[in-house]
């Protein structure tokens, strides 16, 4: 596997939102090792707070669909309401056609099934970066 | 035939017996034909020697008497009347020996007086009455038995010995009558003369019942009448004295002899029933007296006692000392014999009413299960009944039922887990996702010339932890999925609830259900099958989630509470604030195939209740006042010595 090397890619800032600590930490490691700037958040609320504080910017959002309190789509609604648009990659273990259709309708970059292969993930991130550009 | 000379009335009037007997054994709508035939016979034999009006009047008296007797007998004694008890014989005498002859005498005496054959009314009345009463007493029972046989109502299937005995009786009767009553044969006294047939009458009564006794009496009576006719003077003195002697004889002999016959019949039929009953029972039965001696055994016992398999305690026969045999085997170390001996002693002493024992025994190459019970004999003399039955088939059926129950319970469990499959996929995918990402990161890191080994160590540590997490998850699932045998153990309530909540965690999260637990930390452990109790709790929790589907997401709240109930019992409550139980379902909630879910099988609650009941507990549901429903489950705690519950013990042993 070879990492994309475009300068735009390397400077990309990734926000990871997942309630599961193991998944969160491992995804952050994976992104970091491929040269991405990754920050992990345990919940949608935590991410929103960081955005509001202004200390955070995100070029791409890695979002778990399945979380307590605030699900992935709820977070998306909050972002839309705040006028924030971030290219988003949604991942889930529960890839029902209904869920896929729901997220596709919101204009996400990719819908990935857990466990994620690094190739799929990096390819999706690249697509997200291009969309951002 | 012997008649009272002045009024023409027979001493023993057989037509009364014949007509009455024909009526009591036939259908009422046929009575008219018998009455017509009897009347015709009456006319042929009496007219024209007697005037027409006399014959008609006398016939009316005969018919009235027979009708009264037949109606009363059918009503009070039966159709046909069976003289097989002291009570039925008493009623028979009241109807056929007192009431009907009185009616006949009232009409008959009026006839005699109206035709100027007697000056007073009471003299012919008494003559008529005594004549008919004697007929009723001596001849009617035999006539009824005879007619019932002829009409096919009471078929008689005697064996050869019985026929021979009847013939011997007949010969003895004929010989005695011939000897005693033949003119010229001088007996010392008159009393002795008439008591001669008594032993034969008693024989007839004891062995042939009221029918035989009555037939013998009739024979004797006619024998005496015939002999008086031939030479009255030489037999009993004058004609009047002879008639009086005969009347006294019949009156004082017939009633006691018939009574004896009825009681003998009653005893005989009770004894027959008793033997038939014992013989018809498949169980082996022995009856013991108060000292443990065998009084009686049935056919089944006798058959088994004759086989080589039979243990010595089952080879005892009437006259043997059962208790002593059991005791001697107990002394030789036979555990079953010791149990039985103790049980027999208890029952004979009345310290307990019943003793039961189930044990296996090898018979040939088969292993059979026997149930033995010893039951107190409820009678003045005490004693006990020993019953032994082969219950192998019954036990086999019980094992099969338990097997099916377990199968069904397993299916229900699998189906509950099926509902959670999405949640389980999610739970397993979390560690797998982390493991994959960590592994790919590590692979990338080691391509560097000088990889950071500490960093790699952290990654590997996380991989191990996630792997263990996935394995634990699979282990939990496996416990519920596999079709294991019942395993009894101590179960901490906190642990039980936490395990189930862990299984349902993702489902509860997805459904946005807030879970509150309120568990008394001092609760003792339960004793039971953990998997089964988990199944019950999981089922109740998922039902509650289902019920809260319609409630607003923010308000879904599941409360799991556990506290003391009655001493030795724990009360678990699973309270939701969902839609509650539909009124039409509330009474049938635990019946199988009753469900409120469109795709539900309706087995979950019914199986849950079976499981709870098998743990000696109780499961029920009710609606809350403020909306939603609560399922209540009361379970016994493990006893102090940690021993098992009787209910579960029985199930485990099968």
XYZ file of C-alpha atoms in Angstrom:
787
model
C 0.000 0.000 0.000
C 1.340 3.399 -0.816
C 0.089 6.568 0.773
C -1.161 9.388 -1.437
C 1.499 12.084 -1.371
C -0.196 15.214 -2.638
C 0.476 18.170 -0.389
C -3.218 18.826 -0.090
C -3.686 15.303 1.278
C -0.903 15.537 3.797
C -2.236 18.740 5.280
C -5.751 17.370 5.440
C -7.317 17.611 8.860
C -9.509 14.640 9.751
C -12.132 14.624 12.502
C -13.047 11.125 13.807
C -16.304 10.777 15.739
C -16.898 7.367 17.304
C -18.176 6.394 20.747
C -16.010 3.285 20.892
C -12.592 4.172 22.337
C -10.732 1.301 20.646
C -12.084 2.179 17.221
C -11.445 5.873 17.798
C -7.821 5.367 18.870
C -6.994 2.860 16.118
C -8.486 5.025 13.352
C -6.590 8.020 14.615
C -3.357 5.987 14.561
C -4.079 4.806 11.032
C -4.720 8.332 9.760
C -1.675 9.705 11.544
C 0.649 7.036 10.209
C -0.427 8.005 6.684
C 0.456 11.628 7.391
C -2.965 13.027 8.087
C -3.804 15.482 10.880
C -6.367 13.469 12.859
C -8.378 14.465 15.882
C -10.771 12.060 17.601
C -14.003 12.880 19.382
C -16.055 10.487 21.548
C -19.421 11.968 20.589
C -21.159 14.343 18.205
C -21.654 16.751 21.082
C -17.884 16.823 21.760
C -17.143 17.556 18.082
C -19.729 20.331 17.872
C -18.338 21.946 21.003
C -14.825 21.864 19.522
C -16.094 23.460 16.314
C -17.901 26.179 18.222
C -14.805 26.907 20.316
C -13.110 27.634 16.997
C -10.049 25.636 17.940
C -10.822 23.023 15.392
C -11.141 22.807 11.675
C -11.978 19.663 9.726
C -11.513 18.961 6.038
C -13.075 15.565 6.346
C -15.350 13.923 8.893
C -15.127 10.170 9.706
C -18.446 9.495 11.322
C -19.836 6.398 13.101
C -23.524 6.043 12.233
C -24.290 4.142 15.405
C -23.804 6.117 18.608
C -25.754 6.732 21.792
C -27.113 10.218 22.496
C -26.482 11.619 19.035
C -26.375 9.386 15.960
C -24.384 10.190 12.873
C -27.361 11.605 11.023
C -28.306 13.783 13.992
C -24.841 15.262 14.013
C -25.204 15.914 10.304
C -28.471 17.744 10.909
C -26.785 19.890 13.545
C -23.955 20.740 11.141
C -26.411 21.646 8.376
C -28.317 23.815 10.814
C -25.118 25.655 11.688
C -24.290 26.118 7.981
C -21.199 23.973 8.311
C -20.425 21.687 5.373
C -17.740 19.042 5.811
C -17.187 16.164 3.354
C -18.255 13.151 5.396
C -17.424 9.437 5.352
C -19.930 7.367 7.297
C -19.075 3.920 8.599
C -21.183 1.365 10.337
C -21.442 -2.290 11.217
C -25.110 -2.214 10.385
C -25.144 -1.727 6.590
C -28.865 -2.115 6.029
C -30.141 -0.823 2.658
C -32.362 1.673 4.522
C -29.378 3.193 6.322
C -27.343 3.305 3.121
C -30.181 5.047 1.274
C -30.618 7.503 4.137
C -26.989 8.597 4.164
C -26.608 8.588 0.385
C -29.457 11.087 0.262
C -27.528 13.451 2.550
C -24.683 13.672 -0.014
C -21.929 11.894 1.875
C -18.642 11.030 0.200
C -18.641 7.338 1.117
C -20.511 4.781 3.161
C -18.098 2.180 4.528
C -18.747 -1.056 6.352
C -16.843 -1.928 9.491
C -14.216 -3.270 9.742
C -12.622 -0.689 7.408
C -9.748 -1.582 5.134
C -7.117 1.154 5.002
C -7.267 1.186 1.181
C -10.992 1.932 1.102
C -10.633 4.485 3.871
C -7.701 6.348 2.272
C -9.367 6.302 -1.157
C -12.509 7.783 0.374
C -10.488 10.439 2.189
C -8.815 11.322 -1.092
C -12.200 11.727 -2.746
C -13.267 13.941 0.168
C -10.189 16.110 -0.178
C -10.800 16.550 -3.899
C -14.373 17.526 -3.217
C -13.193 20.067 -0.640
C -10.813 21.550 -3.233
C -104.239 -79.446 45.070
C -104.677 -78.518 48.693
C -107.328 -75.876 49.238
C -109.133 -74.403 52.153
C -112.231 -76.517 51.733
C -114.845 -73.940 52.530
C -113.625 -71.076 50.283
C -111.565 -72.773 47.627
C -108.389 -70.833 48.306
C -105.104 -72.675 47.717
C -102.562 -72.845 50.538
C -99.826 -71.872 48.105
C -101.190 -69.988 45.109
C -98.558 -70.326 42.369
C -100.302 -68.129 39.718
C -99.537 -65.133 41.927
C -95.836 -65.958 41.773
C -95.843 -66.611 38.012
C -97.772 -63.519 36.932
C -95.829 -61.194 39.245
C -92.496 -62.644 38.144
C -93.459 -62.278 34.464
C -94.421 -58.628 35.024
C -91.354 -57.538 37.003
C -88.891 -58.806 34.420
C -90.741 -57.552 31.302
C -91.351 -54.191 29.684
C -94.408 -52.349 30.935
C -95.993 -52.163 27.477
C -96.003 -56.003 27.335
C -97.808 -56.354 30.673
C -101.254 -56.401 29.048
C -100.406 -59.657 27.215
C -99.267 -61.471 30.361
C -102.378 -60.287 32.186
C -104.585 -61.533 29.343
C -102.831 -64.922 29.261
C -103.098 -65.258 33.070
C -106.803 -64.306 32.938
C -107.450 -66.813 30.170
C -105.739 -69.546 32.220
C -107.795 -68.518 35.241
C -111.043 -68.823 33.263
C -110.115 -72.174 31.730
C -109.264 -73.672 35.126
C -112.148 -72.154 37.158
C -115.094 -71.823 34.823
C -117.688 -73.297 34.674
C -117.090 -75.102 38.047
C -117.494 -71.639 39.645
C -120.021 -68.989 38.707
C -118.926 -66.446 36.114
C -119.175 -63.486 38.494
C -117.058 -65.376 41.064
C -114.397 -66.136 38.464
C -114.333 -62.545 37.136
C -114.119 -61.108 40.645
C -111.379 -63.559 41.650
C -109.455 -62.749 38.463
C -109.663 -59.028 39.221
C -108.247 -59.726 42.682
C -105.393 -61.762 41.157
C -104.532 -59.067 38.613
C -104.666 -56.262 41.184
C -102.380 -58.181 43.496
C -99.829 -58.970 40.780
C -99.887 -55.371 39.469
C -99.350 -53.895 42.936
C -96.489 -56.308 43.583
C -94.848 -55.695 40.181
C -95.140 -51.886 40.321
C -93.801 -51.685 43.864
C -90.974 -54.149 43.206
C -89.844 -52.392 40.034
C -89.982 -49.048 41.759
C -88.348 -49.969 45.060
C -86.159 -53.003 44.365
C -85.282 -52.685 40.688
C -86.011 -54.007 37.207
C -85.555 -56.910 37.465
C -85.478 -56.992 41.275
C -82.196 -58.450 42.557
C -82.462 -59.870 46.051
C -78.796 -59.454 46.826
C -78.822 -57.464 50.019
C -80.659 -57.356 53.340
C -82.184 -54.034 52.270
C -83.541 -55.311 48.956
C -84.964 -58.380 50.695
C -86.709 -56.235 53.323
C -88.243 -54.101 50.577
C -89.207 -57.269 48.703
C -91.085 -58.584 51.775
C -92.835 -55.242 52.291
C -93.967 -55.139 48.640
C -94.613 -58.744 47.674
C -95.314 -60.446 50.995
C -97.277 -57.722 52.791
C -98.649 -54.986 50.501
C -99.678 -56.941 47.400
C -101.246 -59.882 49.340
C -103.161 -57.332 51.469
C -104.633 -55.768 48.294
C -105.457 -59.204 46.899
C -107.012 -60.321 50.181
C -109.164 -57.182 50.422
C -110.729 -57.835 46.997
C -110.724 -61.632 47.294
C -112.413 -61.637 50.724
C -115.058 -59.242 49.415
C -115.714 -61.756 46.617
C -116.115 -64.580 49.111
C -118.471 -62.580 51.302
C -120.553 -61.242 48.366
C -121.070 -64.792 47.064
C -122.171 -65.918 50.469
C -119.335 -68.414 50.976
C -118.356 -66.913 54.329
C -120.225 -65.178 57.080
C -117.444 -62.826 58.270
C -115.114 -60.679 56.196
C -111.942 -61.170 58.251
C -111.854 -64.952 58.160
C -111.528 -65.178 54.315
C -109.322 -62.038 54.318
C -106.837 -63.739 56.639
C -106.928 -66.954 54.619
C -106.321 -65.076 51.339
C -103.584 -62.942 52.859
C -101.672 -65.826 54.450
C -101.941 -67.888 51.262
C -100.537 -65.074 49.107
C -97.943 -63.983 51.632
C -96.634 -67.538 51.800
C -96.563 -67.709 48.010
C -94.677 -64.429 47.847
C -92.217 -65.589 50.412
C -91.652 -69.142 49.279
C -92.146 -69.175 45.520
C -91.855 -65.623 44.128
C -88.051 -65.188 44.448
C -87.497 -68.430 42.560
C -90.070 -67.427 39.948
C -88.373 -64.049 39.416
C -84.927 -65.644 39.030
C -86.414 -68.247 36.672
C -88.263 -65.694 34.521
C -85.242 -63.367 34.402
C -83.245 -66.309 33.090
C -85.954 -67.323 30.589
C -86.305 -63.730 29.362
C -82.557 -63.499 28.932
C -82.208 -60.612 31.400
C -79.933 -62.429 33.849
C -78.083 -65.062 31.863
C -76.630 -67.839 33.978
C -73.384 -69.445 32.887
C -72.677 -72.085 35.487
C -69.514 -74.145 35.353
C -69.701 -77.916 35.698
C -69.068 -78.056 39.420
C -71.914 -75.638 39.952
C -74.351 -77.755 37.912
C -73.265 -80.887 39.780
C -73.764 -79.093 43.088
C -77.248 -77.988 41.992
C -78.117 -81.582 41.053
C -76.822 -82.855 44.415
C -78.900 -80.242 46.172
C -81.942 -81.349 44.225
C -81.356 -85.010 45.083
C -80.860 -84.191 48.759
C -84.002 -82.098 48.741
C -86.064 -84.795 47.069
C -84.695 -87.487 49.356
C -85.318 -85.475 52.509
C -88.831 -84.564 51.455
C -89.547 -88.147 50.476
C -88.197 -89.444 53.758
C -89.714 -86.842 55.996
C -93.156 -86.377 54.569
C -94.079 -89.792 53.153
C -97.132 -91.129 54.975
C -96.242 -94.008 57.172
C -92.740 -92.807 57.976
C -93.000 -91.933 61.628
C -90.771 -89.210 63.022
C -90.601 -88.785 66.761
C -92.184 -85.369 66.795
C -93.780 -82.949 64.421
C -91.132 -80.295 65.067
C -88.367 -82.644 64.083
C -90.308 -83.588 61.018
C -90.399 -80.056 59.616
C -86.868 -79.180 60.666
C -85.468 -82.022 58.597
C -85.157 -79.981 55.367
C -83.500 -77.050 57.189
C -79.852 -78.021 56.492
C -80.717 -78.360 52.791
C -82.428 -74.966 52.796
C -79.362 -73.355 54.349
C -77.143 -75.033 51.784
C -79.390 -73.707 48.986
C -79.420 -70.216 50.516
C -75.639 -70.002 50.973
C -74.730 -71.453 47.618
C -77.608 -70.567 45.290
C -78.943 -67.315 46.675
C -82.567 -66.263 47.137
C -83.569 -67.982 43.878
C -82.194 -71.338 45.007
C -83.588 -70.966 48.519
C -86.986 -69.980 47.195
C -87.055 -72.847 44.705
C -86.173 -75.290 47.499
C -88.862 -73.838 49.742
C -91.392 -74.178 46.960
C -90.353 -77.755 46.428
C -90.724 -78.529 50.146
C -94.077 -76.781 50.352
C -95.512 -78.640 47.395
C -94.001 -81.859 48.659
C -95.817 -81.392 51.988
C -99.059 -80.371 50.229
C -98.863 -83.419 47.988
C -98.296 -85.702 50.943
C -101.056 -84.111 52.982
C -103.325 -84.678 50.018
C -102.352 -88.326 49.930
C -102.624 -89.017 53.609
C -102.993 -85.953 55.714
C -104.237 -87.780 58.770
C -101.175 -89.919 59.050
C -98.766 -86.939 58.552
C -99.814 -83.970 60.667
C -103.055 -84.997 62.220
C -106.208 -83.321 60.917
C -106.358 -81.325 57.658
C -106.607 -78.036 59.550
C -103.637 -78.963 61.707
C -101.652 -79.923 58.644
C -102.370 -76.615 56.924
C -101.466 -74.717 60.082
C -98.249 -76.680 60.459
C -97.289 -75.943 56.895
C -98.087 -72.241 57.222
C -96.049 -71.912 60.395
C -93.206 -73.811 58.810
C -93.074 -71.596 55.719
C -93.596 -68.390 57.690
C -90.842 -69.081 60.208
C -88.402 -70.684 57.809
C -88.738 -68.740 54.592
C -87.939 -65.244 55.860
C -84.706 -66.116 57.705
C -83.576 -68.448 54.945
C -84.196 -65.786 52.297
C -82.361 -63.232 54.401
C -79.456 -65.566 54.778
C -79.506 -66.084 51.009
C -79.571 -62.341 50.298
C -76.697 -61.633 52.669
C -74.708 -64.554 51.272
C -75.303 -63.201 47.759
C -74.239 -59.722 48.812
C -71.064 -61.063 50.400
C -70.374 -63.233 47.428
C -70.768 -60.379 44.947
C -68.564 -58.088 47.068
C -65.929 -60.810 47.228
C -66.182 -61.363 43.463
C -65.853 -57.634 42.802
C -62.899 -57.479 45.162
C -61.124 -60.330 43.370
C -62.022 -59.060 39.898
C -60.781 -55.598 40.828
C -57.468 -56.873 42.178
C -57.024 -59.179 39.194
C -57.754 -56.408 36.695
C -55.033 -54.127 38.100
C -51.755 -54.237 36.214
C -49.879 -53.033 39.260
C -48.583 -55.686 41.605
C -50.568 -55.506 44.801
C -50.158 -57.133 48.173
C -52.375 -56.456 51.156
C -50.804 -56.546 54.603
C -52.401 -56.887 57.991
C -51.458 -54.616 60.895
C -48.390 -56.783 61.664
C -47.035 -56.767 58.129
C -48.242 -60.263 57.248
C -49.464 -60.721 53.689
C -53.226 -61.305 53.643
C -53.748 -61.275 49.929
C -51.923 -60.628 46.650
C -53.309 -60.064 43.183
C -52.643 -62.004 39.975
C -50.013 -59.554 38.802
C -48.058 -59.938 42.048
C -48.351 -63.704 41.902
C -47.108 -63.779 38.295
C -44.092 -61.631 39.046
C -43.340 -63.567 42.247
C -43.010 -66.703 40.141
C -40.332 -65.189 37.879
C -36.658 -65.668 38.506
C -36.046 -61.885 38.423
C -38.137 -61.274 41.496
C -36.292 -60.077 44.573
C -37.110 -62.019 47.725
C -39.259 -59.161 49.022
C -41.473 -59.558 45.944
C -41.771 -63.318 46.274
C -43.831 -63.196 49.447
C -47.293 -64.746 49.215
C -50.306 -64.816 51.552
C -49.217 -66.073 54.953
C -45.652 -64.727 54.632
C -44.339 -61.953 56.832
C -43.528 -59.120 54.405
C -42.104 -56.836 57.044
C -39.798 -59.564 58.376
C -38.543 -60.385 54.858
C -37.828 -56.687 54.138
C -36.129 -56.346 57.514
C -33.893 -59.375 56.967
C -32.756 -58.006 53.584
C -32.245 -54.572 55.104
C -30.012 -56.203 57.728
C -27.979 -57.694 54.887
C -27.387 -54.181 53.537
C -30.075 -53.983 50.853
C -30.847 -50.254 50.627
C -34.212 -50.579 48.873
C -35.398 -53.243 51.316
C -34.326 -50.973 54.173
C -36.311 -48.048 52.742
C -39.334 -50.263 52.199
C -39.123 -51.752 55.688
C -38.991 -48.272 57.215
C -41.895 -47.115 55.029
C -44.023 -50.155 55.871
C -43.390 -49.642 59.578
C -44.369 -45.978 59.363
C -47.546 -46.715 57.460
C -48.550 -49.620 59.728
C -47.949 -47.433 62.779
C -49.972 -44.702 61.072
C -47.166 -42.158 61.524
C -47.684 -41.515 57.844
C -50.447 -42.328 55.426
C -48.376 -43.107 52.390
C -44.853 -44.026 51.476
C -43.476 -43.846 47.937
C -40.253 -44.985 46.359
C -38.958 -45.029 42.805
C -35.981 -47.174 41.890
C -34.255 -48.792 38.966
C -33.835 -52.504 38.602
C -32.023 -54.544 36.017
C -34.205 -57.187 34.512
C -32.455 -59.467 32.097
C -30.595 -56.985 29.903
C -33.063 -54.124 30.406
C -33.079 -51.459 33.040
C -36.587 -50.916 34.323
C -37.930 -48.266 36.634
C -40.355 -49.257 39.349
C -42.543 -47.165 41.574
C -43.478 -48.673 44.883
C -46.055 -47.198 47.179
C -47.343 -48.333 50.512
C -50.674 -46.939 51.496
C -52.476 -47.285 54.824
C -55.517 -49.546 54.690
C -58.378 -47.481 56.062
C -60.201 -50.037 58.171
C -60.616 -50.896 61.824
C -58.040 -53.714 61.761
C -55.343 -51.511 60.195
C -52.877 -52.836 57.651
C -51.476 -51.534 54.402
C -51.558 -51.998 50.650
C -48.249 -52.483 48.873
C -48.344 -51.440 45.210
C -45.530 -51.933 42.755
C -45.727 -50.770 39.164
C -43.356 -50.726 36.232
C -43.130 -47.031 35.375
C -40.380 -47.295 32.766
C -42.673 -46.028 30.003
C -44.036 -43.224 32.166
C -40.538 -42.177 33.105
C -39.417 -42.381 29.484
C -42.306 -40.084 28.533
C -41.269 -37.680 31.271
C -37.722 -37.641 29.958
C -38.998 -36.991 26.433
C -41.216 -34.147 27.581
C -38.294 -32.598 29.393
C -36.158 -33.048 26.278
C -38.783 -31.314 24.132
C -39.171 -28.564 26.679
C -35.460 -27.998 26.589
C -35.490 -28.003 22.796
C -38.303 -25.458 22.717
C -36.612 -23.317 25.311
C -33.450 -23.398 23.231
C -35.363 -22.411 20.104
C -36.917 -19.506 21.948
C -33.501 -18.444 23.164
C -32.053 -18.602 19.676
C -34.991 -16.600 18.398
C -34.453 -13.915 21.061
C -30.817 -13.709 20.056
C -31.924 -13.539 16.426
C -33.747 -10.339 17.262
C -30.417 -9.007 18.469
C -28.337 -10.143 15.492
C -27.851 -6.593 14.191
C -26.716 -5.458 17.598
C -24.331 -8.392 17.926
C -22.822 -7.697 14.489
C -22.177 -4.136 15.600
C -20.639 -5.230 18.894
C -18.318 -7.728 17.241
C -17.376 -5.330 14.466
C -16.129 -2.705 16.911
C -13.128 -4.706 18.148
C -12.590 -6.152 14.654
C -12.453 -2.638 13.216
C -9.967 -1.557 15.858
C -7.855 -4.696 15.356
C -7.740 -4.210 11.590
C -6.823 -0.524 11.769
C -4.185 -1.216 14.416
C -2.711 -4.081 12.404
C -2.543 -1.987 9.235
C -0.939 0.833 11.131
C 1.641 -1.595 12.555
C 2.375 -3.047 9.108
C 3.005 0.482 7.846
C 5.216 1.354 10.812
C 7.517 -1.657 10.487
C 8.378 -0.635 6.888
C 10.368 2.240 8.319
C 14.086 1.695 8.646
C 13.909 2.160 12.389
C 10.387 1.454 13.572
C 9.257 2.833 16.925
C 9.090 -0.379 18.959
C 7.305 1.218 21.932
C 4.633 2.487 19.580
C 4.325 -0.989 18.047
C 4.082 -2.458 21.564
C 1.135 -0.161 22.379
C -0.568 -1.169 19.139
C -0.105 -4.883 19.831
C -1.380 -4.413 23.377
C -4.547 -2.813 21.980
C -4.945 -5.611 19.450
C -4.759 -8.170 22.244
C -7.303 -6.259 24.348
C -9.740 -5.949 21.443
C -9.305 -9.587 20.587
C -10.161 -10.532 24.178
C -13.136 -8.240 24.078
C -14.450 -9.983 20.943
C -13.775 -13.397 22.444
C -15.713 -12.508 25.602
C -18.592 -11.357 23.488
C -18.590 -14.620 21.524
C -18.374 -16.577 24.756
C -21.442 -14.814 26.132
C -23.353 -15.537 22.950
C -22.197 -19.128 22.830
C -23.513 -19.738 26.326
C -26.942 -18.678 25.204
C -26.852 -20.294 21.793
C -25.650 -23.755 22.647
C -28.126 -26.432 23.598
C -26.500 -27.414 26.842
C -27.824 -29.495 29.680
C -29.149 -27.752 32.699
C -26.293 -26.506 34.861
C -27.197 -25.428 38.353
C -25.076 -22.877 40.142
C -25.151 -19.950 42.494
C -26.117 -16.804 40.611
C -25.492 -13.303 41.948
C -28.430 -11.123 40.931
C -26.240 -8.125 40.118
C -24.133 -10.294 37.809
C -27.185 -11.800 36.151
C -28.626 -8.379 35.362
C -25.289 -6.887 34.269
C -24.635 -9.796 31.896
C -28.019 -9.419 30.294
C -27.678 -5.658 30.007
C -24.301 -6.183 28.331
C -25.943 -8.480 25.781
C -28.729 -5.986 25.167
C -26.470 -2.913 25.343
C -26.415 -2.042 21.647
C -30.099 -2.829 21.244
C -30.940 -0.579 24.189
C -28.663 2.128 22.763
C -30.200 1.895 19.306
C -33.647 2.089 20.759
C -32.611 5.041 22.932
C -33.730 3.331 26.090
C -32.356 4.692 29.323
C -31.711 1.880 31.791
C -31.928 2.404 35.540
C -31.002 -0.414 37.917
C -32.071 -0.473 41.520
C -30.634 -3.629 43.052
C -30.414 -4.195 46.788
C -26.700 -5.037 47.259
C -27.386 -7.313 50.228
C -29.466 -9.768 48.230
C -28.239 -13.357 48.523
C -27.470 -15.465 45.465
C -30.075 -17.412 43.552
C -29.675 -21.101 42.770
C -30.487 -22.148 39.252
C -29.539 -22.363 35.625
C -27.822 -19.140 34.655
C -28.407 -19.413 30.923
C -32.112 -19.992 31.432
C -32.514 -17.104 33.833
C -30.544 -14.879 31.451
C -32.952 -15.954 28.742
C -35.909 -14.893 30.895
C -34.399 -11.505 31.749
C -33.357 -10.855 28.149
C -36.822 -11.739 26.954
C -38.464 -9.405 29.455
C -36.060 -6.559 28.628
C -36.572 -6.903 24.884
C -40.350 -7.044 25.330
C -40.139 -3.839 27.344
C -38.049 -2.205 24.589
C -40.628 -3.300 22.045
C -43.418 -1.831 24.161
C -41.589 1.494 24.354
C -41.137 1.732 20.588
C -44.064 4.091 20.292
C -43.013 6.351 23.172
C -41.037 9.565 22.545
C -37.311 8.798 22.249
C -36.380 11.081 25.075
C -38.670 9.432 27.593
C -37.903 5.703 27.145
C -36.939 4.406 30.537
C -36.419 0.852 31.719
C -36.141 0.225 35.454
C -34.668 -3.045 36.700
C -35.294 -3.411 40.413
C -34.433 -6.292 42.725
C -35.213 -6.576 46.411
C -36.317 -8.982 49.119
C -39.761 -10.483 48.829
C -41.011 -12.945 51.422
C -38.202 -14.570 53.456
C -36.041 -16.692 51.186
C -37.397 -15.093 48.055
C -36.229 -12.294 45.780
C -38.497 -10.016 43.833
C -37.335 -8.735 40.451
C -39.309 -6.059 38.638
C -38.809 -4.957 35.039
C -40.728 -1.727 34.610
C -41.159 0.158 31.337
C -43.108 3.253 30.366
C -44.324 1.874 27.059
C -47.795 1.220 25.743
C -48.697 -1.238 28.514
C -50.327 -4.624 28.079
C -53.445 -4.594 25.894
C -56.532 -5.387 27.996
C -57.476 -8.310 25.760
C -54.035 -9.851 26.256
C -53.540 -9.313 29.949
C -55.131 -12.605 31.031
C -53.549 -14.653 28.270
C -50.117 -13.070 28.278
C -48.342 -16.279 29.267
C -50.231 -18.635 27.002
C -48.209 -19.971 24.123
C -48.769 -18.370 20.716
C -50.295 -15.250 22.241
C -48.389 -12.221 21.009
C -48.848 -8.541 20.324
C -46.000 -8.456 17.834
C -46.864 -8.873 14.161
C -43.926 -11.219 13.566
C -43.773 -12.739 17.058
C -44.224 -16.441 17.735
C -45.673 -15.828 21.165
C -43.448 -18.376 22.876
C -41.098 -16.091 24.806
C -43.279 -15.367 27.821
C -44.786 -18.811 27.995
C -41.314 -20.372 28.068
C -40.095 -17.734 30.510
C -42.886 -18.645 32.888
C -42.062 -22.347 32.556
C -38.426 -21.627 33.357
C -39.282 -19.483 36.367
C -41.731 -22.118 37.620
C -39.029 -24.775 37.269
C -36.901 -22.615 39.547
C -39.694 -22.632 42.097
C -40.645 -19.044 41.265
C -43.516 -17.098 39.806
C -43.732 -14.705 36.859
C -46.583 -12.301 36.185
C -47.275 -8.964 34.570
C -49.434 -5.934 35.225
C -49.942 -2.443 33.887
C -48.539 0.530 35.813
C -50.790 3.287 37.092
C -48.869 5.948 35.244
C -48.624 4.024 31.949
C -46.386 1.197 30.827
C -46.171 -2.239 32.322
C -44.168 -4.098 34.942
C -43.198 -7.744 34.798
C -42.710 -9.265 38.234
C -40.583 -12.276 38.911
C -40.230 -13.873 42.328
C -37.460 -16.435 42.721
C -36.285 -18.426 45.741
C -32.746 -17.759 46.930
C -30.240 -20.590 47.287
C -30.709 -22.400 50.574
C -28.024 -22.021 53.231
C -26.295 -25.285 52.480
C -26.379 -24.444 48.791
C -28.481 -27.458 48.026
C -30.782 -27.675 45.136
C -34.459 -26.913 44.842
C -36.730 -29.946 44.803
C -38.345 -28.915 41.511
C -35.053 -28.475 39.711
C -33.671 -31.593 41.289
C -36.521 -33.613 39.835
C -35.945 -32.113 36.414
C -32.223 -32.668 36.514
C -32.618 -36.291 37.446
C -34.772 -37.048 34.474
